[in-house]
Short mmCIF file of C-alpha atoms in Angstrom, two decimals:
data_model
loop_
_atom_site.label_atom_id
_atom_site.label_comp_id
_atom_site.label_asym_id
_atom_site.label_seq_id
_atom_site.Cartn_x
_atom_site.Cartn_y
_atom_site.Cartn_z
CA MET A 16 45.07 -8.14 13.33
CA SER A 17 48.32 -8.45 11.39
CA LYS A 18 51.49 -6.50 12.22
CA LYS A 19 51.04 -4.50 9.01
CA GLY A 20 47.45 -3.63 10.01
CA LEU A 21 48.62 -2.41 13.44
CA ILE A 22 51.26 -0.19 11.82
CA TYR A 23 48.60 1.35 9.52
CA LEU A 24 46.25 1.82 12.45
CA GLY A 25 48.99 3.51 14.49
CA PHE A 26 49.93 5.74 11.57
CA PHE A 27 46.33 6.90 11.06
CA ALA A 28 45.86 7.47 14.81
CA VAL A 29 48.93 9.75 14.83
CA LEU A 30 47.71 11.50 11.67
CA ILE A 31 44.28 12.15 13.23
CA ALA A 32 45.89 13.44 16.45
CA VAL A 33 48.15 15.85 14.51
CA PHE A 34 45.20 17.05 12.41
CA TYR A 35 43.15 17.62 15.58
CA LEU A 36 45.94 19.69 17.17
CA ILE A 37 46.34 21.82 14.03
CA VAL A 38 42.58 22.44 13.84
CA GLN A 39 42.43 23.32 17.56
CA LYS A 40 45.31 25.77 17.20
CA TRP A 41 43.70 27.36 14.13
CA ILE A 42 40.34 27.73 15.92
CA VAL A 43 42.00 29.36 18.97
CA LYS A 44 43.91 31.77 16.71
CA LYS A 45 40.84 32.52 14.62
CA ASP A 46 38.82 33.90 17.52
CA THR A 47 41.74 35.96 18.86
CA ILE A 48 41.79 39.49 17.46
CA SER A 49 45.27 40.36 18.73
CA VAL A 50 47.71 39.66 21.54
CA VAL A 51 48.68 42.32 24.06
CA GLN A 52 52.35 43.25 23.73
CA PRO A 53 54.54 43.98 26.78
CA PHE A 54 53.84 47.41 28.27
CA ALA A 55 54.78 49.64 31.21
CA PHE A 56 52.57 52.61 32.10
CA VAL A 57 52.13 54.72 35.24
CA ASN A 58 48.91 54.62 37.24
CA GLN A 59 46.99 57.30 39.15
CA ASP A 60 49.21 56.69 42.20
CA GLY A 61 52.48 57.09 40.31
CA LYS A 62 53.19 53.33 40.32
CA THR A 63 54.31 51.44 37.24
CA VAL A 64 51.83 48.88 35.91
CA THR A 65 53.09 46.30 33.41
CA ASP A 66 51.60 43.49 31.36
CA LYS A 67 52.88 41.09 34.04
CA ASP A 68 50.63 42.77 36.62
CA VAL A 69 47.52 41.87 34.61
CA THR A 70 48.54 38.36 33.56
CA GLY A 71 45.89 35.92 34.74
CA LYS A 72 43.22 38.65 34.85
CA ILE A 73 40.33 39.36 32.53
CA TYR A 74 40.22 43.04 31.74
CA VAL A 75 38.67 45.73 29.58
CA SER A 76 40.97 48.28 27.98
CA GLU A 77 39.79 51.74 26.92
CA PHE A 78 41.32 55.06 25.87
CA PHE A 79 39.95 58.43 27.00
CA PHE A 80 41.11 61.84 28.25
CA THR A 81 39.99 63.68 31.36
CA THR A 82 39.17 66.99 29.63
CA CYS A 83 37.11 65.39 26.84
CA PRO A 84 33.77 67.18 26.44
CA GLY A 85 32.33 64.69 23.95
CA ILE A 86 32.23 60.90 24.03
CA CYS A 87 34.45 60.20 27.06
CA PRO A 88 31.92 61.18 29.77
CA ILE A 89 29.32 58.92 28.13
CA MET A 90 31.84 56.08 27.74
CA ASN A 91 32.97 56.28 31.34
CA ALA A 92 29.38 56.49 32.63
CA ASN A 93 28.87 53.20 30.76
CA MET A 94 32.17 51.85 32.10
CA LYS A 95 30.97 52.70 35.61
CA LYS A 96 28.05 50.29 35.02
CA VAL A 97 30.57 47.61 34.08
CA TYR A 98 32.60 48.43 37.20
CA GLU A 99 29.54 48.31 39.49
CA SER A 100 28.46 44.96 38.00
CA LEU A 101 31.86 43.28 38.35
CA LYS A 102 33.80 45.09 41.10
CA GLN A 103 33.55 42.07 43.43
CA GLU A 104 35.30 39.80 40.91
CA LYS A 105 38.93 39.48 41.99
CA ASP A 106 40.01 38.32 38.51
CA PHE A 107 38.54 41.32 36.68
CA LEU A 108 40.06 44.76 36.00
CA ILE A 109 39.45 47.89 33.93
CA LEU A 110 42.43 49.68 32.36
CA SER A 111 41.67 53.24 31.25
CA HIS A 112 44.56 54.75 29.29
CA THR A 113 44.80 58.44 28.58
CA CYS A 114 45.21 59.54 24.98
CA ASP A 115 46.34 62.98 26.19
CA PRO A 116 49.35 62.30 28.44
CA GLU A 117 50.54 65.90 28.27
CA THR A 118 47.42 67.01 30.14
CA ASP A 119 46.62 63.84 32.08
CA SER A 120 49.39 63.81 34.66
CA VAL A 121 49.36 61.39 37.58
CA PRO A 122 47.61 63.94 39.89
CA MET A 123 45.03 64.67 37.16
CA LEU A 124 44.26 60.96 36.81
CA ARG A 125 44.01 60.66 40.61
CA ARG A 126 41.46 63.50 40.72
CA TYR A 127 39.52 61.92 37.87
CA ALA A 128 39.46 58.51 39.58
CA ASP A 129 38.34 60.12 42.83
CA SER A 130 35.52 61.94 41.02
CA LEU A 131 34.19 58.56 39.85
CA GLN A 132 34.45 57.14 43.40
CA VAL A 133 35.94 53.83 42.27
CA ASP A 134 38.42 51.38 43.76
CA THR A 135 41.60 52.01 41.79
CA GLU A 136 42.79 48.47 42.52
CA ARG A 137 39.95 47.39 40.21
CA TRP A 138 39.69 50.33 37.80
CA ILE A 139 43.18 51.57 36.96
CA PHE A 140 43.94 54.86 35.16
CA LEU A 141 47.15 54.89 33.13
CA THR A 142 49.45 57.42 31.49
CA GLY A 143 52.83 57.16 29.78
CA ARG A 144 54.62 58.13 26.60
CA LYS A 145 52.20 59.15 23.87
CA ASP A 146 53.78 56.90 21.24
CA SER A 147 53.64 53.88 23.58
CA LEU A 148 50.01 54.53 24.49
CA TYR A 149 48.95 54.90 20.85
CA LYS A 150 50.90 51.82 19.83
CA ALA A 151 49.06 49.84 22.53
CA ALA A 152 45.67 51.10 21.31
CA ARG A 153 46.38 50.28 17.68
CA LEU A 154 48.56 47.17 17.79
CA SER A 155 47.86 45.46 21.13
CA TYR A 156 44.17 46.25 21.59
CA ALA A 157 43.17 46.79 17.94
CA ILE A 158 40.69 49.55 18.83
CA ASP A 159 42.03 52.07 16.33
CA ASP A 160 43.34 51.68 12.80
CA PRO A 161 47.18 51.46 12.70
CA ALA A 162 46.98 53.43 9.43
CA ASN A 163 45.98 56.46 11.54
CA ASN A 164 49.53 56.55 12.86
CA LEU A 165 50.97 59.77 11.45
CA LYS A 166 54.66 60.42 10.82
CA SER A 167 54.73 62.98 13.63
CA ILE A 168 53.51 61.77 17.03
CA GLU A 169 52.95 65.42 18.00
CA ASP A 170 50.30 65.72 15.24
CA ASP A 171 48.66 62.41 16.09
CA PHE A 172 45.50 62.19 18.19
CA LEU A 173 43.58 59.10 19.19
CA HIS A 174 39.86 59.34 19.95
CA THR A 175 37.95 56.07 19.96
CA GLN A 176 34.84 54.79 21.70
CA PHE A 177 35.84 51.14 21.31
CA TRP A 178 36.80 48.85 24.19
CA ALA A 179 38.89 45.66 24.05
CA LEU A 180 38.08 42.60 26.16
CA VAL A 181 41.25 40.72 27.10
CA ASN A 182 41.32 37.19 28.50
CA LYS A 183 43.65 35.75 31.15
CA LYS A 184 46.25 34.86 28.49
CA GLY A 185 46.50 38.45 27.23
CA GLU A 186 44.48 37.77 24.07
CA VAL A 187 41.98 40.34 22.81
CA LYS A 188 38.80 38.34 22.28
CA LYS A 189 36.22 40.96 21.35
CA ILE A 190 35.81 44.68 20.65
CA TYR A 191 32.76 46.62 21.90
CA ASP A 192 31.32 50.06 21.25
CA GLY A 193 31.40 51.80 24.64
CA LEU A 194 28.66 54.22 23.58
CA LYS A 195 26.06 51.52 22.91
CA GLU A 196 24.19 50.26 25.95
CA SER A 197 23.35 46.97 24.24
CA GLU A 198 27.05 46.27 23.61
CA VAL A 199 27.97 47.26 27.16
CA ASN A 200 25.38 44.77 28.49
CA THR A 201 26.64 42.08 26.12
CA MET A 202 30.19 42.69 27.33
CA ILE A 203 29.18 42.29 30.98
CA SER A 204 27.54 38.98 30.09
CA ASP A 205 30.61 37.86 28.08
CA ILE A 206 32.92 38.74 31.01
CA ARG A 207 30.79 36.69 33.42
CA GLN A 208 31.04 33.73 31.05
CA MET A 209 34.83 34.10 30.81
CA LEU A 210 35.12 34.31 34.60
CA ASN A 211 33.18 31.06 34.95
CA GLN A 212 35.35 29.12 32.49
#
């Protein structure tokens, strides 16, 4: 092959490699719903939990409140199934954030966790500033419409049955309806697949 032919061949090889990298990056971005932003919340034991503490873990994020008489008891009964199925997996966590931090103090979250009889190293209950919690739900986890954000945080209230599945890189990969048994079962299966990758 001539020198000119080798130059053309090299040029096209580089072009194909660059195209492949761009396509790969686009595909990865396409199936990522959002990326979890840095956070710092307080758990049921009064300890601060940050995004760095969950880096390298697969986790489900939900929002609830302990005095909820409606969807939350059903959601957390379903989440208990998820917990029971995956509690032996060291790389899996559940993060349950309160959407009523004024009521859900650290001791209240501790009592709630105890009532579920779960290992709070695996299923963590979180509180914090209301605006930070709601921002996480809407912008990090994409489980509530950011347009719901009212001008006054005091008038704002978040109530969603949706759960976000986050991979080890902190990317939200899928949203599930925590009230639907079929979606809960699908999520358990999806988590097992992610753990085996």
